[in-house]
Structure formats: structure tokens, C-alpha cells
JSON list of N, CA and C in Angstrom, two decimals:
[
{"chain": "I", "resi": 1, "resn": "MET", "atom": "N", "xyz": [105.02, 161.17, 72.66]},
{"chain": "I", "resi": 1, "resn": "MET", "atom": "CA", "xyz": [105.34, 161.45, 71.27]},
{"chain": "I", "resi": 1, "resn": "MET", "atom": "C", "xyz": [107.54, 160.69, 70.91]},
{"chain": "I", "resi": 2, "resn": "LYS", "atom": "N", "xyz": [107.40, 159.97, 70.25]},
{"chain": "I", "resi": 2, "resn": "LYS", "atom": "CA", "xyz": [109.05, 159.57, 69.61]},
{"chain": "I", "resi": 2, "resn": "LYS", "atom": "C", "xyz": [109.74, 161.36, 69.47]},
{"chain": "I", "resi": 3, "resn": "ARG", "atom": "N", "xyz": [110.86, 161.16, 69.54]},
{"chain": "I", "resi": 3, "resn": "ARG", "atom": "CA", "xyz": [111.59, 162.26, 69.44]},
{"chain": "I", "resi": 3, "resn": "ARG", "atom": "C", "xyz": [112.89, 161.77, 67.85]},
{"chain": "I", "resi": 4, "resn": "CYS", "atom": "N", "xyz": [112.89, 162.36, 66.77]},
{"chain": "I", "resi": 4, "resn": "CYS", "atom": "CA", "xyz": [114.31, 162.45, 65.85]},
{"chain": "I", "resi": 4, "resn": "CYS", "atom": "C", "xyz": [115.95, 162.40, 66.59]},
{"chain": "I", "resi": 5, "resn": "PRO", "atom": "N", "xyz": [116.52, 160.53, 66.42]},
{"chain": "I", "resi": 5, "resn": "PRO", "atom": "CA", "xyz": [117.52, 161.41, 66.83]},
{"chain": "I", "resi": 5, "resn": "PRO", "atom": "C", "xyz": [118.46, 162.07, 66.62]},
{"chain": "I", "resi": 6, "resn": "LYS", "atom": "N", "xyz": [118.06, 162.67, 64.92]},
{"chain": "I", "resi": 6, "resn": "LYS", "atom": "CA", "xyz": [118.87, 163.80, 63.95]},
{"chain": "I", "resi": 6, "resn": "LYS", "atom": "C", "xyz": [118.59, 164.89, 64.70]},
{"chain": "I", "resi": 7, "resn": "CYS", "atom": "N", "xyz": [117.93, 165.15, 64.32]},
{"chain": "I", "resi": 7, "resn": "CYS", "atom": "CA", "xyz": [117.51, 167.02, 65.19]},
{"chain": "I", "resi": 7, "resn": "CYS", "atom": "C", "xyz": [116.37, 167.13, 65.42]},
{"chain": "I", "resi": 8, "resn": "ASN", "atom": "N", "xyz": [115.41, 165.66, 67.03]},
{"chain": "I", "resi": 8, "resn": "ASN", "atom": "CA", "xyz": [114.97, 166.01, 68.41]},
{"chain": "I", "resi": 8, "resn": "ASN", "atom": "C", "xyz": [113.64, 166.22, 67.91]},
{"chain": "I", "resi": 9, "resn": "CYS", "atom": "N", "xyz": [112.99, 166.51, 66.69]},
{"chain": "I", "resi": 9, "resn": "CYS", "atom": "CA", "xyz": [111.37, 167.06, 66.91]},
{"chain": "I", "resi": 9, "resn": "CYS", "atom": "C", "xyz": [110.72, 165.80, 66.36]},
{"chain": "I", "resi": 10, "resn": "GLY", "atom": "N", "xyz": [109.74, 165.92, 66.02]},
{"chain": "I", "resi": 10, "resn": "GLY", "atom": "CA", "xyz": [108.89, 165.14, 66.76]},
{"chain": "I", "resi": 10, "resn": "GLY", "atom": "C", "xyz": [108.79, 163.73, 65.23]},
{"chain": "I", "resi": 11, "resn": "ALA", "atom": "N", "xyz": [108.37, 162.71, 65.48]},
{"chain": "I", "resi": 11, "resn": "ALA", "atom": "CA", "xyz": [108.74, 161.58, 65.01]},
{"chain": "I", "resi": 11, "resn": "ALA", "atom": "C", "xyz": [107.40, 160.57, 64.58]},
{"chain": "I", "resi": 12, "resn": "GLU", "atom": "N", "xyz": [106.92, 160.07, 63.59]},
{"chain": "I", "resi": 12, "resn": "GLU", "atom": "CA", "xyz": [105.47, 159.25, 63.74]},
{"chain": "I", "resi": 12, "resn": "GLU", "atom": "C", "xyz": [106.14, 157.55, 63.13]},
{"chain": "I", "resi": 13, "resn": "PHE", "atom": "N", "xyz": [105.33, 156.99, 63.90]},
{"chain": "I", "resi": 13, "resn": "PHE", "atom": "CA", "xyz": [105.55, 155.58, 64.05]},
{"chain": "I", "resi": 13, "resn": "PHE", "atom": "C", "xyz": [104.24, 155.30, 62.29]},
{"chain": "I", "resi": 14, "resn": "THR", "atom": "N", "xyz": [104.86, 154.78, 61.13]},
{"chain": "I", "resi": 14, "resn": "THR", "atom": "CA", "xyz": [104.82, 153.94, 59.92]},
{"chain": "I", "resi": 14, "resn": "THR", "atom": "C", "xyz": [104.17, 153.45, 59.25]},
{"chain": "I", "resi": 15, "resn": "ASN", "atom": "N", "xyz": [104.18, 151.55, 60.16]},
{"chain": "I", "resi": 15, "resn": "ASN", "atom": "CA", "xyz": [103.92, 150.77, 59.89]},
{"chain": "I", "resi": 15, "resn": "ASN", "atom": "C", "xyz": [103.29, 150.47, 60.71]},
{"chain": "I", "resi": 16, "resn": "LYS", "atom": "N", "xyz": [102.21, 150.14, 61.22]},
{"chain": "I", "resi": 16, "resn": "LYS", "atom": "CA", "xyz": [101.38, 150.14, 61.78]},
{"chain": "I", "resi": 16, "resn": "LYS", "atom": "C", "xyz": [100.27, 149.71, 61.52]},
{"chain": "I", "resi": 17, "resn": "ALA", "atom": "N", "xyz": [100.05, 148.99, 60.90]},
{"chain": "I", "resi": 17, "resn": "ALA", "atom": "CA", "xyz": [98.92, 148.08, 59.94]},
{"chain": "I", "resi": 17, "resn": "ALA", "atom": "C", "xyz": [100.15, 146.46, 60.72]},
{"chain": "I", "resi": 18, "resn": "GLU", "atom": "N", "xyz": [101.24, 146.62, 59.63]},
{"chain": "I", "resi": 18, "resn": "GLU", "atom": "CA", "xyz": [102.48, 145.53, 59.98]},
{"chain": "I", "resi": 18, "resn": "GLU", "atom": "C", "xyz": [102.77, 145.13, 61.14]},
{"chain": "I", "resi": 19, "resn": "TYR", "atom": "N", "xyz": [102.26, 146.19, 61.91]},
{"chain": "I", "resi": 19, "resn": "TYR", "atom": "CA", "xyz": [103.02, 145.66, 63.83]},
{"chain": "I", "resi": 19, "resn": "TYR", "atom": "C", "xyz": [101.70, 145.76, 64.04]},
{"chain": "I", "resi": 20, "resn": "TYR", "atom": "N", "xyz": [100.56, 145.67, 63.73]},
{"chain": "I", "resi": 20, "resn": "TYR", "atom": "CA", "xyz": [99.53, 145.49, 64.85]},
{"chain": "I", "resi": 20, "resn": "TYR", "atom": "C", "xyz": [99.37, 144.17, 64.17]},
{"chain": "I", "resi": 21, "resn": "ALA", "atom": "N", "xyz": [98.81, 143.77, 63.18]},
{"chain": "I", "resi": 21, "resn": "ALA", "atom": "CA", "xyz": [99.25, 142.64, 62.39]},
{"chain": "I", "resi": 21, "resn": "ALA", "atom": "C", "xyz": [99.23, 141.17, 62.66]},
{"chain": "I", "resi": 22, "resn": "LYS", "atom": "N", "xyz": [100.94, 141.26, 62.63]},
{"chain": "I", "resi": 22, "resn": "LYS", "atom": "CA", "xyz": [101.84, 140.50, 63.16]},
{"chain": "I", "resi": 22, "resn": "LYS", "atom": "C", "xyz": [101.50, 140.05, 65.22]},
{"chain": "I", "resi": 23, "resn": "ASN", "atom": "N", "xyz": [101.24, 141.48, 65.60]},
{"chain": "I", "resi": 23, "resn": "ASN", "atom": "CA", "xyz": [101.15, 141.02, 66.95]},
{"chain": "I", "resi": 23, "resn": "ASN", "atom": "C", "xyz": [99.79, 140.40, 67.07]},
{"chain": "I", "resi": 24, "resn": "ALA", "atom": "N", "xyz": [99.01, 140.87, 66.62]},
{"chain": "I", "resi": 24, "resn": "ALA", "atom": "CA", "xyz": [97.54, 139.77, 66.48]},
{"chain": "I", "resi": 24, "resn": "ALA", "atom": "C", "xyz": [98.10, 137.94, 66.26]},
{"chain": "I", "resi": 25, "resn": "GLY", "atom": "N", "xyz": [98.74, 137.88, 64.89]},
{"chain": "I", "resi": 25, "resn": "GLY", "atom": "CA", "xyz": [98.73, 136.55, 64.61]},
{"chain": "I", "resi": 25, "resn": "GLY", "atom": "C", "xyz": [99.72, 135.68, 65.73]},
{"chain": "I", "resi": 26, "resn": "GLY", "atom": "N", "xyz": [101.22, 136.76, 66.45]},
{"chain": "I", "resi": 26, "resn": "GLY", "atom": "CA", "xyz": [101.38, 136.20, 67.66]},
{"chain": "I", "resi": 26, "resn": "GLY", "atom": "C", "xyz": [100.48, 136.19, 68.92]},
{"chain": "I", "resi": 27, "resn": "PHE", "atom": "N", "xyz": [99.64, 136.92, 69.48]},
{"chain": "I", "resi": 27, "resn": "PHE", "atom": "CA", "xyz": [98.59, 136.88, 70.29]},
{"chain": "I", "resi": 27, "resn": "PHE", "atom": "C", "xyz": [98.21, 135.09, 70.24]},
{"chain": "I", "resi": 28, "resn": "ALA", "atom": "N", "xyz": [97.30, 135.05, 69.15]},
{"chain": "I", "resi": 28, "resn": "ALA", "atom": "CA", "xyz": [96.27, 133.87, 68.14]},
{"chain": "I", "resi": 28, "resn": "ALA", "atom": "C", "xyz": [97.90, 132.15, 68.63]},
{"chain": "I", "resi": 29, "resn": "ALA", "atom": "N", "xyz": [98.66, 132.50, 67.78]},
{"chain": "I", "resi": 29, "resn": "ALA", "atom": "CA", "xyz": [99.56, 131.39, 67.74]},
{"chain": "I", "resi": 29, "resn": "ALA", "atom": "C", "xyz": [99.70, 130.69, 69.70]},
{"chain": "I", "resi": 30, "resn": "GLY", "atom": "N", "xyz": [99.70, 132.41, 70.25]},
{"chain": "I", "resi": 30, "resn": "GLY", "atom": "CA", "xyz": [100.59, 131.99, 71.79]},
{"chain": "I", "resi": 30, "resn": "GLY", "atom": "C", "xyz": [99.65, 131.32, 72.57]},
{"chain": "I", "resi": 31, "resn": "VAL", "atom": "N", "xyz": [98.60, 131.77, 72.51]},
{"chain": "I", "resi": 31, "resn": "VAL", "atom": "CA", "xyz": [97.03, 131.09, 72.33]},
{"chain": "I", "resi": 31, "resn": "VAL", "atom": "C", "xyz": [97.34, 130.01, 72.38]},
{"chain": "I", "resi": 32, "resn": "ALA", "atom": "N", "xyz": [96.89, 128.90, 71.08]},
{"chain": "I", "resi": 32, "resn": "ALA", "atom": "CA", "xyz": [96.70, 128.20, 70.25]},
{"chain": "I", "resi": 32, "resn": "ALA", "atom": "C", "xyz": [98.10, 127.18, 71.27]},
{"chain": "I", "resi": 33, "resn": "VAL", "atom": "N", "xyz": [98.86, 127.83, 72.09]},
{"chain": "I", "resi": 33, "resn": "VAL", "atom": "CA", "xyz": [100.04, 126.73, 71.72]},
{"chain": "I", "resi": 33, "resn": "VAL", "atom": "C", "xyz": [100.03, 126.54, 73.44]},
{"chain": "I", "resi": 34, "resn": "GLY", "atom": "N", "xyz": [99.35, 127.79, 74.06]},
{"chain": "I", "resi": 34, "resn": "GLY", "atom": "CA", "xyz": [99.11, 127.65, 75.60]},
{"chain": "I", "resi": 34, "resn": "GLY", "atom": "C", "xyz": [98.38, 126.73, 76.13]},
{"chain": "I", "resi": 35, "resn": "LEU", "atom": "N", "xyz": [96.89, 126.46, 75.13]},
{"chain": "I", "resi": 35, "resn": "LEU", "atom": "CA", "xyz": [96.43, 125.56, 75.02]},
{"chain": "I", "resi": 35, "resn": "LEU", "atom": "C", "xyz": [96.95, 124.78, 75.15]},
{"chain": "I", "resi": 36, "resn": "GLY", "atom": "N", "xyz": [97.48, 124.37, 73.75]},
{"chain": "I", "resi": 36, "resn": "GLY", "atom": "CA", "xyz": [97.72, 122.87, 73.75]},
{"chain": "I", "resi": 36, "resn": "GLY", "atom": "C", "xyz": [98.68, 122.25, 74.66]},
{"chain": "I", "resi": 37, "resn": "ALA", "atom": "N", "xyz": [100.03, 122.98, 75.23]},
{"chain": "I", "resi": 37, "resn": "ALA", "atom": "CA", "xyz": [100.58, 122.93, 76.06]},
{"chain": "I", "resi": 37, "resn": "ALA", "atom": "C", "xyz": [99.78, 122.91, 77.70]},
{"chain": "I", "resi": 38, "resn": "SER", "atom": "N", "xyz": [98.88, 123.37, 77.73]},
{"chain": "I", "resi": 38, "resn": "SER", "atom": "CA", "xyz": [98.58, 123.51, 78.58]},
{"chain": "I", "resi": 38, "resn": "SER", "atom": "C", "xyz": [98.01, 121.82, 79.37]},
{"chain": "I", "resi": 39, "resn": "LEU", "atom": "N", "xyz": [97.50, 120.75, 78.44]},
{"chain": "I", "resi": 39, "resn": "LEU", "atom": "CA", "xyz": [97.13, 119.91, 78.23]},
{"chain": "I", "resi": 39, "resn": "LEU", "atom": "C", "xyz": [98.09, 118.78, 79.18]},
{"chain": "I", "resi": 40, "resn": "PHE", "atom": "N", "xyz": [99.33, 119.32, 78.52]},
{"chain": "I", "resi": 40, "resn": "PHE", "atom": "CA", "xyz": [100.46, 118.19, 79.03]},
{"chain": "I", "resi": 40, "resn": "PHE", "atom": "C", "xyz": [101.43, 118.95, 80.31]},
{"chain": "I", "resi": 41, "resn": "LEU", "atom": "N", "xyz": [101.59, 120.15, 79.89]},
{"chain": "I", "resi": 41, "resn": "LEU", "atom": "CA", "xyz": [101.89, 121.54, 81.09]},
{"chain": "I", "resi": 41, "resn": "LEU", "atom": "C", "xyz": [101.92, 121.68, 82.63]},
{"chain": "I", "resi": 42, "resn": "GLY", "atom": "N", "xyz": [99.84, 121.73, 82.52]},
{"chain": "I", "resi": 42, "resn": "GLY", "atom": "CA", "xyz": [98.63, 122.28, 83.33]},
{"chain": "I", "resi": 42, "resn": "GLY", "atom": "C", "xyz": [98.66, 123.53, 83.47]},
{"chain": "I", "resi": 43, "resn": "ASN", "atom": "N", "xyz": [99.36, 124.73, 84.21]},
{"chain": "I", "resi": 43, "resn": "ASN", "atom": "CA", "xyz": [99.41, 125.53, 84.13]},
{"chain": "I", "resi": 43, "resn": "ASN", "atom": "C", "xyz": [100.59, 126.04, 83.36]},
{"chain": "I", "resi": 44, "resn": "HIS", "atom": "N", "xyz": [101.60, 125.53, 83.54]},
{"chain": "I", "resi": 44, "resn": "HIS", "atom": "CA", "xyz": [102.68, 126.04, 82.40]},
{"chain": "I", "resi": 44, "resn": "HIS", "atom": "C", "xyz": [102.58, 126.43, 81.46]},
{"chain": "I", "resi": 45, "resn": "GLY", "atom": "N", "xyz": [100.72, 125.97, 81.46]},
{"chain": "I", "resi": 45, "resn": "GLY", "atom": "CA", "xyz": [101.25, 126.35, 79.83]},
{"chain": "I", "resi": 45, "resn": "GLY", "atom": "C", "xyz": [100.84, 127.72, 78.73]},
{"chain": "I", "resi": 46, "resn": "ALA", "atom": "N", "xyz": [100.22, 128.03, 80.02]},
{"chain": "I", "resi": 46, "resn": "ALA", "atom": "CA", "xyz": [100.08, 129.85, 79.65]},
{"chain": "I", "resi": 46, "resn": "ALA", "atom": "C", "xyz": [101.42, 131.16, 79.29]},
{"chain": "I", "resi": 47, "resn": "HIS", "atom": "N", "xyz": [102.76, 130.06, 80.51]},
{"chain": "I", "resi": 47, "resn": "HIS", "atom": "CA", "xyz": [103.91, 130.36, 79.82]},
{"chain": "I", "resi": 47, "resn": "HIS", "atom": "C", "xyz": [104.35, 129.93, 78.87]},
{"chain": "I", "resi": 48, "resn": "VAL", "atom": "N", "xyz": [103.75, 128.70, 78.79]},
{"chain": "I", "resi": 48, "resn": "VAL", "atom": "CA", "xyz": [104.67, 128.53, 77.01]},
{"chain": "I", "resi": 48, "resn": "VAL", "atom": "C", "xyz": [103.91, 130.03, 76.46]},
{"chain": "I", "resi": 49, "resn": "GLY", "atom": "N", "xyz": [102.71, 129.69, 76.28]},
{"chain": "I", "resi": 49, "resn": "GLY", "atom": "CA", "xyz": [102.34, 130.41, 75.49]},
{"chain": "I", "resi": 49, "resn": "GLY", "atom": "C", "xyz": [102.97, 131.95, 74.68]},
{"chain": "I", "resi": 50, "resn": "ASN", "atom": "N", "xyz": [102.68, 132.28, 76.55]},
{"chain": "I", "resi": 50, "resn": "ASN", "atom": "CA", "xyz": [103.23, 133.79, 75.89]},
{"chain": "I", "resi": 50, "resn": "ASN", "atom": "C", "xyz": [104.56, 133.82, 75.68]},
{"chain": "I", "resi": 51, "resn": "GLU", "atom": "N", "xyz": [105.75, 132.99, 75.31]},
{"chain": "I", "resi": 51, "resn": "GLU", "atom": "CA", "xyz": [106.81, 133.17, 75.30]},
{"chain": "I", "resi": 51, "resn": "GLU", "atom": "C", "xyz": [106.81, 132.82, 74.09]},
{"chain": "I", "resi": 52, "resn": "VAL", "atom": "N", "xyz": [105.88, 132.27, 73.07]},
{"chain": "I", "resi": 52, "resn": "VAL", "atom": "CA", "xyz": [105.87, 132.44, 72.08]},
{"chain": "I", "resi": 52, "resn": "VAL", "atom": "C", "xyz": [105.16, 133.20, 71.63]},
{"chain": "I", "resi": 53, "resn": "ARG", "atom": "N", "xyz": [103.94, 134.35, 72.15]},
{"chain": "I", "resi": 53, "resn": "ARG", "atom": "CA", "xyz": [103.48, 135.47, 71.35]},
{"chain": "I", "resi": 53, "resn": "ARG", "atom": "C", "xyz": [105.15, 136.40, 71.52]},
{"chain": "I", "resi": 54, "resn": "LYS", "atom": "N", "xyz": [105.46, 136.29, 73.02]},
{"chain": "I", "resi": 54, "resn": "LYS", "atom": "CA", "xyz": [106.95, 137.52, 72.97]},
{"chain": "I", "resi": 54, "resn": "LYS", "atom": "C", "xyz": [107.44, 137.37, 72.13]},
{"chain": "I", "resi": 55, "resn": "ASN", "atom": "N", "xyz": [108.12, 136.12, 71.93]},
{"chain": "I", "resi": 55, "resn": "ASN", "atom": "CA", "xyz": [109.40, 135.92, 70.87]},
{"chain": "I", "resi": 55, "resn": "ASN", "atom": "C", "xyz": [108.64, 136.30, 68.77]},
{"chain": "I", "resi": 56, "resn": "LEU", "atom": "N", "xyz": [107.26, 136.54, 68.59]},
{"chain": "I", "resi": 56, "resn": "LEU", "atom": "CA", "xyz": [106.97, 136.15, 66.94]},
{"chain": "I", "resi": 56, "resn": "LEU", "atom": "C", "xyz": [106.73, 137.69, 67.11]},
{"chain": "I", "resi": 57, "resn": "THR", "atom": "N", "xyz": [106.26, 138.75, 68.61]},
{"chain": "I", "resi": 57, "resn": "THR", "atom": "CA", "xyz": [105.99, 139.89, 68.04]},
{"chain": "I", "resi": 57, "resn": "THR", "atom": "C", "xyz": [107.31, 140.98, 68.52]},
{"chain": "I", "resi": 58, "resn": "ASP", "atom": "N", "xyz": [108.67, 140.47, 69.56]},
{"chain": "I", "resi": 58, "resn": "ASP", "atom": "CA", "xyz": [109.18, 141.14, 69.41]},
{"chain": "I", "resi": 58, "resn": "ASP", "atom": "C", "xyz": [109.81, 141.26, 68.05]},
{"chain": "I", "resi": 59, "resn": "SER", "atom": "N", "xyz": [110.11, 140.28, 67.02]},
{"chain": "I", "resi": 59, "resn": "SER", "atom": "CA", "xyz": [110.39, 140.00, 65.78]},
{"chain": "I", "resi": 59, "resn": "SER", "atom": "C", "xyz": [110.14, 141.78, 64.50]},
{"chain": "I", "resi": 60, "resn": "VAL", "atom": "N", "xyz": [108.87, 142.38, 65.37]},
{"chain": "I", "resi": 60, "resn": "VAL", "atom": "CA", "xyz": [109.03, 143.49, 63.97]},
{"chain": "I", "resi": 60, "resn": "VAL", "atom": "C", "xyz": [109.13, 144.23, 65.01]},
{"chain": "I", "resi": 61, "resn": "MET", "atom": "N", "xyz": [109.87, 145.16, 63.56]},
{"chain": "I", "resi": 61, "resn": "MET", "atom": "CA", "xyz": [110.42, 146.47, 64.15]},
{"chain": "I", "resi": 61, "resn": "MET", "atom": "C", "xyz": [109.89, 147.61, 63.81]},
{"chain": "I", "resi": 62, "resn": "LYS", "atom": "N", "xyz": [109.68, 149.01, 65.20]},
{"chain": "I", "resi": 62, "resn": "LYS", "atom": "CA", "xyz": [108.89, 149.48, 65.09]},
{"chain": "I", "resi": 62, "resn": "LYS", "atom": "C", "xyz": [110.28, 150.55, 63.10]},
{"chain": "I", "resi": 63, "resn": "HIS", "atom": "N", "xyz": [108.82, 151.19, 62.44]},
{"chain": "I", "resi": 63, "resn": "HIS", "atom": "CA", "xyz": [110.08, 152.32, 61.80]},
{"chain": "I", "resi": 63, "resn": "HIS", "atom": "C", "xyz": [108.60, 153.42, 62.11]},
{"chain": "I", "resi": 64, "resn": "TYR", "atom": "N", "xyz": [110.21, 154.88, 62.00]},
{"chain": "I", "resi": 64, "resn": "TYR", "atom": "CA", "xyz": [109.63, 155.94, 62.32]},
{"chain": "I", "resi": 64, "resn": "TYR", "atom": "C", "xyz": [109.76, 156.90, 61.59]},
{"chain": "I", "resi": 65, "resn": "GLU", "atom": "N", "xyz": [109.35, 158.03, 61.25]},
{"chain": "I", "resi": 65, "resn": "GLU", "atom": "CA", "xyz": [109.82, 159.12, 60.26]},
{"chain": "I", "resi": 65, "resn": "GLU", "atom": "C", "xyz": [109.72, 160.08, 61.79]},
{"chain": "I", "resi": 66, "resn": "CYS", "atom": "N", "xyz": [110.95, 161.31, 61.02]},
{"chain": "I", "resi": 66, "resn": "CYS", "atom": "CA", "xyz": [110.50, 162.45, 61.49]},
{"chain": "I", "resi": 66, "resn": "CYS", "atom": "C", "xyz": [109.83, 163.07, 60.79]},
{"chain": "I", "resi": 67, "resn": "THR", "atom": "N", "xyz": [109.39, 163.84, 61.47]},
{"chain": "I", "resi": 67, "resn": "THR", "atom": "CA", "xyz": [108.04, 165.04, 61.03]},
{"chain": "I", "resi": 67, "resn": "THR", "atom": "C", "xyz": [108.25, 166.27, 60.13]},
{"chain": "I", "resi": 68, "resn": "ASN", "atom": "N", "xyz": [109.79, 166.77, 60.60]},
{"chain": "I", "resi": 68, "resn": "ASN", "atom": "CA", "xyz": [110.11, 167.90, 59.62]},
{"chain": "I", "resi": 68, "resn": "ASN", "atom": "C", "xyz": [110.14, 167.68, 58.54]},
{"chain": "I", "resi": 69, "resn": "SER", "atom": "N", "xyz": [109.68, 168.21, 57.51]},
{"chain": "I", "resi": 69, "resn": "SER", "atom": "CA", "xyz": [110.35, 168.09, 56.25]},
{"chain": "I", "resi": 69, "resn": "SER", "atom": "C", "xyz": [111.43, 168.43, 55.64]},
{"chain": "I", "resi": 70, "resn": "ARG", "atom": "N", "xyz": [112.07, 168.97, 56.41]},
{"chain": "I", "resi": 70, "resn": "ARG", "atom": "CA", "xyz": [113.82, 169.93, 55.60]},
{"chain": "I", "resi": 70, "resn": "ARG", "atom": "C", "xyz": [115.14, 167.75, 56.78]},
{"chain": "I", "resi": 71, "resn": "CYS", "atom": "N", "xyz": [114.10, 167.80, 57.66]},
{"chain": "I", "resi": 71, "resn": "CYS", "atom": "CA", "xyz": [115.33, 166.39, 57.98]},
{"chain": "I", "resi": 71, "resn": "CYS", "atom": "C", "xyz": [114.65, 164.89, 57.38]},
{"chain": "I", "resi": 72, "resn": "GLY", "atom": "N", "xyz": [113.83, 164.72, 57.68]},
{"chain": "I", "resi": 72, "resn": "GLY", "atom": "CA", "xyz": [113.43, 163.38, 57.12]},
{"chain": "I", "resi": 72, "resn": "GLY", "atom": "C", "xyz": [113.95, 161.74, 57.29]},
{"chain": "I", "resi": 73, "resn": "TYR", "atom": "N", "xyz": [114.67, 162.16, 58.07]},
{"chain": "I", "resi": 73, "resn": "TYR", "atom": "CA", "xyz": [115.11, 160.90, 59.23]},
{"chain": "I", "resi": 73, "resn": "TYR", "atom": "C", "xyz": [114.45, 160.09, 58.87]},
{"chain": "I", "resi": 74, "resn": "GLN", "atom": "N", "xyz": [114.48, 158.44, 59.13]},
{"chain": "I", "resi": 74, "resn": "GLN", "atom": "CA", "xyz": [113.94, 157.25, 59.43]},
{"chain": "I", "resi": 74, "resn": "GLN", "atom": "C", "xyz": [114.41, 156.56, 59.49]},
{"chain": "I", "resi": 75, "resn": "TRP", "atom": "N", "xyz": [113.92, 155.46, 60.61]},
{"chain": "I", "resi": 75, "resn": "TRP", "atom": "CA", "xyz": [114.95, 154.95, 61.76]},
{"chain": "I", "resi": 75, "resn": "TRP", "atom": "C", "xyz": [114.31, 153.22, 61.82]},
{"chain": "I", "resi": 76, "resn": "TYR", "atom": "N", "xyz": [115.09, 152.67, 62.94]},
{"chain": "I", "resi": 76, "resn": "TYR", "atom": "CA", "xyz": [114.08, 151.07, 62.85]},
{"chain": "I", "resi": 76, "resn": "TYR", "atom": "C", "xyz": [114.34, 150.92, 64.47]},
{"chain": "I", "resi": 77, "resn": "GLU", "atom": "N", "xyz": [113.39, 150.71, 64.93]},
{"chain": "I", "resi": 77, "resn": "GLU", "atom": "CA", "xyz": [113.58, 150.23, 66.93]},
{"chain": "I", "resi": 77, "resn": "GLU", "atom": "C", "xyz": [113.30, 149.25, 66.75]}
]
């Protein structure tokens, strides 16, 4: 469980739908590019697909919010 950097209470991940949708889109794009690249690069096509997926999904910032009602601190990672 994530901890709030301000008060050290628990925190929750709030933008799950956006994060998982972009992760699925990145995976699909990575597979498509990987398959296309494998026609020209052979076994290196999978590596190219993984890099595409990683670049798309790493750009999504996770939004967290402190569960302590007195704190309410929000941050991105």
C-alpha cells in the first residue's frame, strides 16, 4: 500500500481507468509494431514492440490521494 509523503497515512490510486486503458493501448500498439518489425528484423521485432509499449505506458502518471480526510494530499508519480 502506498503511503502519503506528507502525513504517512494510506493513499489510494485514483486514475485506474485511465492508467489501464493507456496500458492496454500501449500493449496493442507494441504487438502491432513488433509483428510488423519482425517481418524485417526477425527476432528483434519483439524488442522493438516492447520498447514501443514501454514508451507509451511509462508516460502515464499515476495519481494518488491520501485517505486521511484531514490531510487530503494529492500527488503524481
